[in-house]
């Protein structure tokens, strides 16, 4: 039988891992560089873990994590506010509010795109994901597809158009467009 600490740790890790990319994207919109994002995310992760016991509804983890990320980013901006290359806190608050407002729409779009990707034949989906992987070598992906680089780009363009249309239809059917 697992002890409570192990269960808490596993629950936190599952929730954090599931939401980390969205939280990171949210923070990235508020701070100037990727390194700054990493610094803020370390603080966010620590605060989330330390205060995890205070979260009463696990279904509200994402919203709570965004709130923590907002305060951590604003604190980081306040602390680095002497740097003239950093936007003012007032401007950042506008960006944060707009980002929070758009997060539900962006999440729905991501979910719809994921569903559309799943509808692609497995070889096509693998090629699309390979083409968009970090540091993807397009010549290698084109070779893997059995196409020239130009032909692969044309094929990829057609697939992207299909994915856009599928995503639009999915959002319309769900009343989210």
PDB file of N, CA and C in Angstrom, residues 15-105:
ATOM      1  N   UNK A  15      -0.440  15.859 -12.795  1.00  0.00           N
ATOM      2  CA  UNK A  15      -1.113  17.117 -13.128  1.00  0.00           C
ATOM      3  C   UNK A  15      -0.133  18.134 -13.714  1.00  0.00           C
ATOM      4  N   UNK A  16       1.035  18.240 -13.099  1.00  0.00           N
ATOM      5  CA  UNK A  16       2.013  19.214 -13.570  1.00  0.00           C
ATOM      6  C   UNK A  16       2.506  18.849 -14.968  1.00  0.00           C
ATOM      7  N   UNK A  17       2.810  17.584 -15.184  1.00  0.00           N
ATOM      8  CA  UNK A  17       3.298  17.137 -16.489  1.00  0.00           C
ATOM      9  C   UNK A  17       2.252  17.370 -17.571  1.00  0.00           C
ATOM     10  N   UNK A  18       1.007  17.107 -17.255  1.00  0.00           N
ATOM     11  CA  UNK A  18      -0.080  17.291 -18.214  1.00  0.00           C
ATOM     12  C   UNK A  18      -0.232  18.756 -18.620  1.00  0.00           C
ATOM     13  N   UNK A  19       0.060  19.674 -17.706  1.00  0.00           N
ATOM     14  CA  UNK A  19      -0.184  21.100 -17.948  1.00  0.00           C
ATOM     15  C   UNK A  19       1.076  21.932 -18.156  1.00  0.00           C
ATOM     16  N   UNK A  20       2.236  21.343 -18.031  1.00  0.00           N
ATOM     17  CA  UNK A  20       3.484  22.095 -18.043  1.00  0.00           C
ATOM     18  C   UNK A  20       3.704  22.870 -19.335  1.00  0.00           C
ATOM     19  N   UNK A  21       3.417  22.278 -20.478  1.00  0.00           N
ATOM     20  CA  UNK A  21       3.647  22.975 -21.756  1.00  0.00           C
ATOM     21  C   UNK A  21       2.774  24.228 -21.869  1.00  0.00           C
ATOM     22  N   UNK A  22       1.528  24.129 -21.448  1.00  0.00           N
ATOM     23  CA  UNK A  22       0.631  25.291 -21.512  1.00  0.00           C
ATOM     24  C   UNK A  22       1.071  26.367 -20.530  1.00  0.00           C
ATOM     25  N   UNK A  23       1.499  25.962 -19.346  1.00  0.00           N
ATOM     26  CA  UNK A  23       1.974  26.926 -18.343  1.00  0.00           C
ATOM     27  C   UNK A  23       3.231  27.625 -18.866  1.00  0.00           C
ATOM     28  N   UNK A  24       4.128  26.841 -19.446  1.00  0.00           N
ATOM     29  CA  UNK A  24       5.378  27.404 -19.997  1.00  0.00           C
ATOM     30  C   UNK A  24       5.060  28.401 -21.112  1.00  0.00           C
ATOM     31  N   UNK A  25       4.129  28.065 -21.986  1.00  0.00           N
ATOM     32  CA  UNK A  25       3.752  28.980 -23.074  1.00  0.00           C
ATOM     33  C   UNK A  25       3.162  30.267 -22.495  1.00  0.00           C
ATOM     34  N   UNK A  26       2.367  30.131 -21.462  1.00  0.00           N
ATOM     35  CA  UNK A  26       1.761  31.280 -20.793  1.00  0.00           C
ATOM     36  C   UNK A  26       2.853  32.190 -20.216  1.00  0.00           C
ATOM     37  N   UNK A  27       3.814  31.591 -19.522  1.00  0.00           N
ATOM     38  CA  UNK A  27       4.920  32.366 -18.937  1.00  0.00           C
ATOM     39  C   UNK A  27       5.763  32.994 -20.037  1.00  0.00           C
ATOM     40  N   UNK A  28       5.986  32.255 -21.113  1.00  0.00           N
ATOM     41  CA  UNK A  28       6.837  32.749 -22.209  1.00  0.00           C
ATOM     42  C   UNK A  28       6.276  34.025 -22.830  1.00  0.00           C
ATOM     43  N   UNK A  29       4.956  34.164 -22.812  1.00  0.00           N
ATOM     44  CA  UNK A  29       4.349  35.378 -23.358  1.00  0.00           C
ATOM     45  C   UNK A  29       4.589  36.589 -22.460  1.00  0.00           C
ATOM     46  N   UNK A  30       5.021  36.359 -21.227  1.00  0.00           N
ATOM     47  CA  UNK A  30       5.192  37.464 -20.285  1.00  0.00           C
ATOM     48  C   UNK A  30       6.634  37.905 -20.102  1.00  0.00           C
ATOM     49  N   UNK A  31       7.587  37.030 -20.373  1.00  0.00           N
ATOM     50  CA  UNK A  31       8.989  37.363 -20.115  1.00  0.00           C
ATOM     51  C   UNK A  31       9.770  37.397 -21.423  1.00  0.00           C
ATOM     52  N   UNK A  32      10.887  38.133 -21.435  1.00  0.00           N
ATOM     53  CA  UNK A  32      11.578  38.398 -22.702  1.00  0.00           C
ATOM     54  C   UNK A  32      12.258  37.198 -23.376  1.00  0.00           C
ATOM     55  N   UNK A  33      12.840  36.273 -22.618  1.00  0.00           N
ATOM     56  CA  UNK A  33      13.628  35.220 -23.261  1.00  0.00           C
ATOM     57  C   UNK A  33      13.228  33.840 -22.762  1.00  0.00           C
ATOM     58  N   UNK A  34      13.687  32.831 -23.492  1.00  0.00           N
ATOM     59  CA  UNK A  34      13.437  31.440 -23.080  1.00  0.00           C
ATOM     60  C   UNK A  34      14.145  31.137 -21.760  1.00  0.00           C
ATOM     61  N   UNK A  35      15.330  31.695 -21.576  1.00  0.00           N
ATOM     62  CA  UNK A  35      16.045  31.469 -20.309  1.00  0.00           C
ATOM     63  C   UNK A  35      15.258  32.071 -19.153  1.00  0.00           C
ATOM     64  N   UNK A  36      14.695  33.257 -19.362  1.00  0.00           N
ATOM     65  CA  UNK A  36      13.858  33.865 -18.331  1.00  0.00           C
ATOM     66  C   UNK A  36      12.652  32.971 -18.035  1.00  0.00           C
ATOM     67  N   UNK A  37      12.084  32.393 -19.076  1.00  0.00           N
ATOM     68  CA  UNK A  37      10.952  31.486 -18.901  1.00  0.00           C
ATOM     69  C   UNK A  37      11.353  30.311 -18.029  1.00  0.00           C
ATOM     70  N   UNK A  38      12.522  29.743 -18.307  1.00  0.00           N
ATOM     71  CA  UNK A  38      12.999  28.614 -17.494  1.00  0.00           C
ATOM     72  C   UNK A  38      13.173  29.019 -16.038  1.00  0.00           C
ATOM     73  N   UNK A  39      13.720  30.210 -15.813  1.00  0.00           N
ATOM     74  CA  UNK A  39      13.901  30.693 -14.443  1.00  0.00           C
ATOM     75  C   UNK A  39      12.559  30.841 -13.731  1.00  0.00           C
ATOM     76  N   UNK A  40      11.599  31.453 -14.411  1.00  0.00           N
ATOM     77  CA  UNK A  40      10.275  31.649 -13.807  1.00  0.00           C
ATOM     78  C   UNK A  40       9.599  30.301 -13.584  1.00  0.00           C
ATOM     79  N   UNK A  41       9.732  29.378 -14.527  1.00  0.00           N
ATOM     80  CA  UNK A  41       9.091  28.062 -14.401  1.00  0.00           C
ATOM     81  C   UNK A  41       9.625  27.284 -13.207  1.00  0.00           C
ATOM     82  N   UNK A  42      10.893  27.464 -12.878  1.00  0.00           N
ATOM     83  CA  UNK A  42      11.429  26.810 -11.677  1.00  0.00           C
ATOM     84  C   UNK A  42      10.694  27.309 -10.443  1.00  0.00           C
ATOM     85  N   UNK A  43      10.499  28.618 -10.382  1.00  0.00           N
ATOM     86  CA  UNK A  43       9.766  29.188  -9.261  1.00  0.00           C
ATOM     87  C   UNK A  43       8.320  28.731  -9.240  1.00  0.00           C
ATOM     88  N   UNK A  44       7.707  28.655 -10.407  1.00  0.00           N
ATOM     89  CA  UNK A  44       6.307  28.211 -10.501  1.00  0.00           C
ATOM     90  C   UNK A  44       6.189  26.779  -9.976  1.00  0.00           C
ATOM     91  N   UNK A  45       7.069  25.906 -10.433  1.00  0.00           N
ATOM     92  CA  UNK A  45       7.020  24.506 -10.004  1.00  0.00           C
ATOM     93  C   UNK A  45       7.184  24.386  -8.490  1.00  0.00           C
ATOM     94  N   UNK A  46       8.097  25.165  -7.931  1.00  0.00           N
ATOM     95  CA  UNK A  46       8.315  25.114  -6.477  1.00  0.00           C
ATOM     96  C   UNK A  46       7.086  25.588  -5.702  1.00  0.00           C
ATOM     97  N   UNK A  47       6.498  26.685  -6.148  1.00  0.00           N
ATOM     98  CA  UNK A  47       5.310  27.204  -5.459  1.00  0.00           C
ATOM     99  C   UNK A  47       4.151  26.219  -5.584  1.00  0.00           C
ATOM    100  N   UNK A  48       3.964  25.673  -6.775  1.00  0.00           N
ATOM    101  CA  UNK A  48       2.879  24.717  -6.967  1.00  0.00           C
ATOM    102  C   UNK A  48       3.048  23.516  -6.045  1.00  0.00           C
ATOM    103  N   UNK A  49       4.263  23.011  -5.939  1.00  0.00           N
ATOM    104  CA  UNK A  49       4.510  21.849  -5.072  1.00  0.00           C
ATOM    105  C   UNK A  49       4.301  22.210  -3.598  1.00  0.00           C
ATOM    106  N   UNK A  50       4.857  23.338  -3.190  1.00  0.00           N
ATOM    107  CA  UNK A  50       4.744  23.740  -1.779  1.00  0.00           C
ATOM    108  C   UNK A  50       3.293  23.967  -1.365  1.00  0.00           C
ATOM    109  N   UNK A  51       2.479  24.484  -2.271  1.00  0.00           N
ATOM    110  CA  UNK A  51       1.092  24.826  -1.928  1.00  0.00           C
ATOM    111  C   UNK A  51       0.083  23.800  -2.443  1.00  0.00           C
ATOM    112  N   UNK A  52       0.560  22.673  -2.932  1.00  0.00           N
ATOM    113  CA  UNK A  52      -0.327  21.674  -3.518  1.00  0.00           C
ATOM    114  C   UNK A  52      -1.389  21.197  -2.529  1.00  0.00           C
ATOM    115  N   UNK A  53      -1.034  21.113  -1.257  1.00  0.00           N
ATOM    116  CA  UNK A  53      -2.001  20.688  -0.233  1.00  0.00           C
ATOM    117  C   UNK A  53      -3.176  21.660  -0.123  1.00  0.00           C
ATOM    118  N   UNK A  54      -2.972  22.917  -0.516  1.00  0.00           N
ATOM    119  CA  UNK A  54      -4.033  23.923  -0.405  1.00  0.00           C
ATOM    120  C   UNK A  54      -5.053  23.823  -1.544  1.00  0.00           C
ATOM    121  N   UNK A  55      -4.712  23.089  -2.605  1.00  0.00           N
ATOM    122  CA  UNK A  55      -5.617  22.935  -3.740  1.00  0.00           C
ATOM    123  C   UNK A  55      -6.706  21.942  -3.357  1.00  0.00           C
ATOM    124  N   UNK A  56      -7.942  22.425  -3.303  1.00  0.00           N
ATOM    125  CA  UNK A  56      -9.049  21.582  -2.869  1.00  0.00           C
ATOM    126  C   UNK A  56      -9.648  20.772  -4.015  1.00  0.00           C
ATOM    127  N   UNK A  57      -9.686  21.347  -5.219  1.00  0.00           N
ATOM    128  CA  UNK A  57     -10.298  20.682  -6.359  1.00  0.00           C
ATOM    129  C   UNK A  57      -9.219  20.397  -7.403  1.00  0.00           C
ATOM    130  N   UNK A  58      -8.858  19.128  -7.568  1.00  0.00           N
ATOM    131  CA  UNK A  58      -7.801  18.773  -8.512  1.00  0.00           C
ATOM    132  C   UNK A  58      -8.171  19.127  -9.951  1.00  0.00           C
ATOM    133  N   UNK A  59      -9.468  19.186 -10.256  1.00  0.00           N
ATOM    134  CA  UNK A  59      -9.903  19.582 -11.597  1.00  0.00           C
ATOM    135  C   UNK A  59      -9.556  21.049 -11.880  1.00  0.00           C
ATOM    136  N   UNK A  60      -9.316  21.824 -10.837  1.00  0.00           N
ATOM    137  CA  UNK A  60      -8.968  23.229 -10.993  1.00  0.00           C
ATOM    138  C   UNK A  60      -7.471  23.477 -11.030  1.00  0.00           C
ATOM    139  N   UNK A  61      -6.674  22.405 -11.162  1.00  0.00           N
ATOM    140  CA  UNK A  61      -5.212  22.547 -11.128  1.00  0.00           C
ATOM    141  C   UNK A  61      -4.709  23.528 -12.183  1.00  0.00           C
ATOM    142  N   UNK A  62      -5.171  23.386 -13.424  1.00  0.00           N
ATOM    143  CA  UNK A  62      -4.670  24.225 -14.517  1.00  0.00           C
ATOM    144  C   UNK A  62      -4.918  25.700 -14.245  1.00  0.00           C
ATOM    145  N   UNK A  63      -6.143  26.037 -13.859  1.00  0.00           N
ATOM    146  CA  UNK A  63      -6.487  27.434 -13.577  1.00  0.00           C
ATOM    147  C   UNK A  63      -5.640  27.959 -12.417  1.00  0.00           C
ATOM    148  N   UNK A  64      -5.494  27.154 -11.391  1.00  0.00           N
ATOM    149  CA  UNK A  64      -4.684  27.522 -10.232  1.00  0.00           C
ATOM    150  C   UNK A  64      -3.222  27.710 -10.648  1.00  0.00           C
ATOM    151  N   UNK A  65      -2.708  26.802 -11.468  1.00  0.00           N
ATOM    152  CA  UNK A  65      -1.311  26.885 -11.909  1.00  0.00           C
ATOM    153  C   UNK A  65      -1.073  28.148 -12.729  1.00  0.00           C
ATOM    154  N   UNK A  66      -2.051  28.520 -13.546  1.00  0.00           N
ATOM    155  CA  UNK A  66      -1.917  29.760 -14.329  1.00  0.00           C
ATOM    156  C   UNK A  66      -1.883  30.971 -13.408  1.00  0.00           C
ATOM    157  N   UNK A  67      -2.686  30.951 -12.360  1.00  0.00           N
ATOM    158  CA  UNK A  67      -2.681  32.061 -11.404  1.00  0.00           C
ATOM    159  C   UNK A  67      -1.317  32.171 -10.730  1.00  0.00           C
ATOM    160  N   UNK A  68      -0.784  31.024 -10.304  1.00  0.00           N
ATOM    161  CA  UNK A  68       0.547  31.017  -9.676  1.00  0.00           C
ATOM    162  C   UNK A  68       1.591  31.508 -10.684  1.00  0.00           C
ATOM    163  N   UNK A  69       1.518  31.035 -11.915  1.00  0.00           N
ATOM    164  CA  UNK A  69       2.478  31.446 -12.947  1.00  0.00           C
ATOM    165  C   UNK A  69       2.415  32.949 -13.176  1.00  0.00           C
ATOM    166  N   UNK A  70       1.207  33.474 -13.159  1.00  0.00           N
ATOM    167  CA  UNK A  70       1.043  34.923 -13.349  1.00  0.00           C
ATOM    168  C   UNK A  70       1.766  35.685 -12.246  1.00  0.00           C
ATOM    169  N   UNK A  71       1.528  35.298 -10.993  1.00  0.00           N
ATOM    170  CA  UNK A  71       2.165  36.001  -9.879  1.00  0.00           C
ATOM    171  C   UNK A  71       3.682  35.826  -9.889  1.00  0.00           C
ATOM    172  N   UNK A  72       4.139  34.640 -10.230  1.00  0.00           N
ATOM    173  CA  UNK A  72       5.585  34.414 -10.295  1.00  0.00           C
ATOM    174  C   UNK A  72       6.234  35.258 -11.395  1.00  0.00           C
ATOM    175  N   UNK A  73       5.587  35.308 -12.556  1.00  0.00           N
ATOM    176  CA  UNK A  73       6.134  36.106 -13.664  1.00  0.00           C
ATOM    177  C   UNK A  73       6.113  37.593 -13.321  1.00  0.00           C
ATOM    178  N   UNK A  74       5.019  38.049 -12.729  1.00  0.00           N
ATOM    179  CA  UNK A  74       4.946  39.467 -12.345  1.00  0.00           C
ATOM    180  C   UNK A  74       5.992  39.790 -11.276  1.00  0.00           C
ATOM    181  N   UNK A  75       6.211  38.869 -10.357  1.00  0.00           N
ATOM    182  CA  UNK A  75       7.262  39.067  -9.352  1.00  0.00           C
ATOM    183  C   UNK A  75       8.636  39.128  -9.995  1.00  0.00           C
ATOM    184  N   UNK A  76       8.877  38.244 -10.940  1.00  0.00           N
ATOM    185  CA  UNK A  76      10.156  38.251 -11.649  1.00  0.00           C
ATOM    186  C   UNK A  76      10.323  39.571 -12.399  1.00  0.00           C
ATOM    187  N   UNK A  77       9.250  40.030 -13.053  1.00  0.00           N
ATOM    188  CA  UNK A  77       9.313  41.290 -13.791  1.00  0.00           C
ATOM    189  C   UNK A  77       9.549  42.472 -12.855  1.00  0.00           C
ATOM    190  N   UNK A  78       8.911  42.448 -11.699  1.00  0.00           N
ATOM    191  CA  UNK A  78       9.123  43.519 -10.727  1.00  0.00           C
ATOM    192  C   UNK A  78      10.587  43.539 -10.286  1.00  0.00           C
ATOM    193  N   UNK A  79      11.128  42.346 -10.016  1.00  0.00           N
ATOM    194  CA  UNK A  79      12.510  42.256  -9.557  1.00  0.00           C
ATOM    195  C   UNK A  79      13.518  42.659 -10.630  1.00  0.00           C
ATOM    196  N   UNK A  80      13.159  42.460 -11.890  1.00  0.00           N
ATOM    197  CA  UNK A  80      14.066  42.824 -12.981  1.00  0.00           C
ATOM    198  C   UNK A  80      13.637  44.117 -13.659  1.00  0.00           C
ATOM    199  N   UNK A  81      12.703  44.829 -13.055  1.00  0.00           N
ATOM    200  CA  UNK A  81      12.134  46.037 -13.645  1.00  0.00           C
ATOM    201  C   UNK A  81      13.136  47.146 -13.894  1.00  0.00           C
ATOM    202  N   UNK A  82      14.265  47.089 -13.263  1.00  0.00           N
ATOM    203  CA  UNK A  82      15.278  48.108 -13.491  1.00  0.00           C
ATOM    204  C   UNK A  82      15.912  47.980 -14.877  1.00  0.00           C
ATOM    205  N   UNK A  83      15.774  46.803 -15.479  1.00  0.00           N
ATOM    206  CA  UNK A  83      16.295  46.579 -16.828  1.00  0.00           C
ATOM    207  C   UNK A  83      15.352  47.252 -17.822  1.00  0.00           C
ATOM    208  N   UNK A  84      15.839  48.201 -18.568  1.00  0.00           N
ATOM    209  CA  UNK A  84      14.970  48.963 -19.462  1.00  0.00           C
ATOM    210  C   UNK A  84      14.475  48.141 -20.646  1.00  0.00           C
ATOM    211  N   UNK A  85      14.997  46.925 -20.838  1.00  0.00           N
ATOM    212  CA  UNK A  85      14.548  46.076 -21.934  1.00  0.00           C
ATOM    213  C   UNK A  85      13.332  45.232 -21.554  1.00  0.00           C
ATOM    214  N   UNK A  86      12.889  45.348 -20.318  1.00  0.00           N
ATOM    215  CA  UNK A  86      11.735  44.596 -19.838  1.00  0.00           C
ATOM    216  C   UNK A  86      10.514  45.512 -19.897  1.00  0.00           C
ATOM    217  N   UNK A  87       9.388  44.987 -20.383  1.00  0.00           N
ATOM    218  CA  UNK A  87       8.166  45.778 -20.462  1.00  0.00           C
ATOM    219  C   UNK A  87       7.682  46.157 -19.069  1.00  0.00           C
ATOM    220  N   UNK A  88       6.932  47.227 -18.991  1.00  0.00           N
ATOM    221  CA  UNK A  88       6.399  47.655 -17.704  1.00  0.00           C
ATOM    222  C   UNK A  88       5.396  46.630 -17.192  1.00  0.00           C
ATOM    223  N   UNK A  89       5.206  46.600 -15.894  1.00  0.00           N
ATOM    224  CA  UNK A  89       4.277  45.662 -15.273  1.00  0.00           C
ATOM    225  C   UNK A  89       2.855  45.889 -15.782  1.00  0.00           C
ATOM    226  N   UNK A  90       2.481  47.140 -16.028  1.00  0.00           N
ATOM    227  CA  UNK A  90       1.139  47.427 -16.545  1.00  0.00           C
ATOM    228  C   UNK A  90       0.922  46.793 -17.916  1.00  0.00           C
ATOM    229  N   UNK A  91       1.910  46.888 -18.788  1.00  0.00           N
ATOM    230  CA  UNK A  91       1.805  46.285 -20.116  1.00  0.00           C
ATOM    231  C   UNK A  91       1.736  44.763 -19.985  1.00  0.00           C
ATOM    232  N   UNK A  92       2.574  44.218 -19.124  1.00  0.00           N
ATOM    233  CA  UNK A  92       2.584  42.768 -18.923  1.00  0.00           C
ATOM    234  C   UNK A  92       1.242  42.293 -18.375  1.00  0.00           C
ATOM    235  N   UNK A  93       0.624  43.060 -17.475  1.00  0.00           N
ATOM    236  CA  UNK A  93      -0.684  42.665 -16.934  1.00  0.00           C
ATOM    237  C   UNK A  93      -1.732  42.591 -18.040  1.00  0.00           C
ATOM    238  N   UNK A  94      -1.671  43.515 -18.990  1.00  0.00           N
ATOM    239  CA  UNK A  94      -2.597  43.479 -20.121  1.00  0.00           C
ATOM    240  C   UNK A  94      -2.367  42.202 -20.937  1.00  0.00           C
ATOM    241  N   UNK A  95      -1.098  41.880 -21.204  1.00  0.00           N
ATOM    242  CA  UNK A  95      -0.760  40.671 -21.953  1.00  0.00           C
ATOM    243  C   UNK A  95      -1.224  39.430 -21.198  1.00  0.00           C
ATOM    244  N   UNK A  96      -0.993  39.404 -19.899  1.00  0.00           N
ATOM    245  CA  UNK A  96      -1.386  38.262 -19.075  1.00  0.00           C
ATOM    246  C   UNK A  96      -2.896  38.088 -19.093  1.00  0.00           C
ATOM    247  N   UNK A  97      -3.631  39.178 -18.916  1.00  0.00           N
ATOM    248  CA  UNK A  97      -5.091  39.090 -18.911  1.00  0.00           C
ATOM    249  C   UNK A  97      -5.597  38.581 -20.256  1.00  0.00           C
ATOM    250  N   UNK A  98      -5.020  39.087 -21.333  1.00  0.00           N
ATOM    251  CA  UNK A  98      -5.422  38.642 -22.669  1.00  0.00           C
ATOM    252  C   UNK A  98      -5.066  37.171 -22.876  1.00  0.00           C
ATOM    253  N   UNK A  99      -3.903  36.757 -22.412  1.00  0.00           N
ATOM    254  CA  UNK A  99      -3.489  35.361 -22.543  1.00  0.00           C
ATOM    255  C   UNK A  99      -4.407  34.442 -21.763  1.00  0.00           C
ATOM    256  N   UNK A 100      -4.750  34.836 -20.547  1.00  0.00           N
ATOM    257  CA  UNK A 100      -5.646  34.020 -19.726  1.00  0.00           C
ATOM    258  C   UNK A 100      -7.010  33.913 -20.394  1.00  0.00           C
ATOM    259  N   UNK A 101      -7.464  35.010 -20.968  1.00  0.00           N
ATOM    260  CA  UNK A 101      -8.759  35.029 -21.650  1.00  0.00           C
ATOM    261  C   UNK A 101      -8.754  34.079 -22.851  1.00  0.00           C
ATOM    262  N   UNK A 102      -7.649  34.038 -23.574  1.00  0.00           N
ATOM    263  CA  UNK A 102      -7.554  33.214 -24.778  1.00  0.00           C
ATOM    264  C   UNK A 102      -7.169  31.768 -24.508  1.00  0.00           C
ATOM    265  N   UNK A 103      -6.768  31.448 -23.292  1.00  0.00           N
ATOM    266  CA  UNK A 103      -6.270  30.105 -23.007  1.00  0.00           C
ATOM    267  C   UNK A 103      -7.311  29.031 -23.280  1.00  0.00           C
ATOM    268  N   UNK A 104      -8.559  29.246 -22.923  1.00  0.00           N
ATOM    269  CA  UNK A 104      -9.596  28.238 -23.164  1.00  0.00           C
ATOM    270  C   UNK A 104      -9.755  27.994 -24.663  1.00  0.00           C
ATOM    271  N   UNK A 105      -9.735  29.054 -25.441  1.00  0.00           N
ATOM    272  CA  UNK A 105      -9.856  28.917 -26.896  1.00  0.00           C
ATOM    273  C   UNK A 105      -8.651  28.176 -27.465  1.00  0.00           C
TER     274      UNK A 105
END
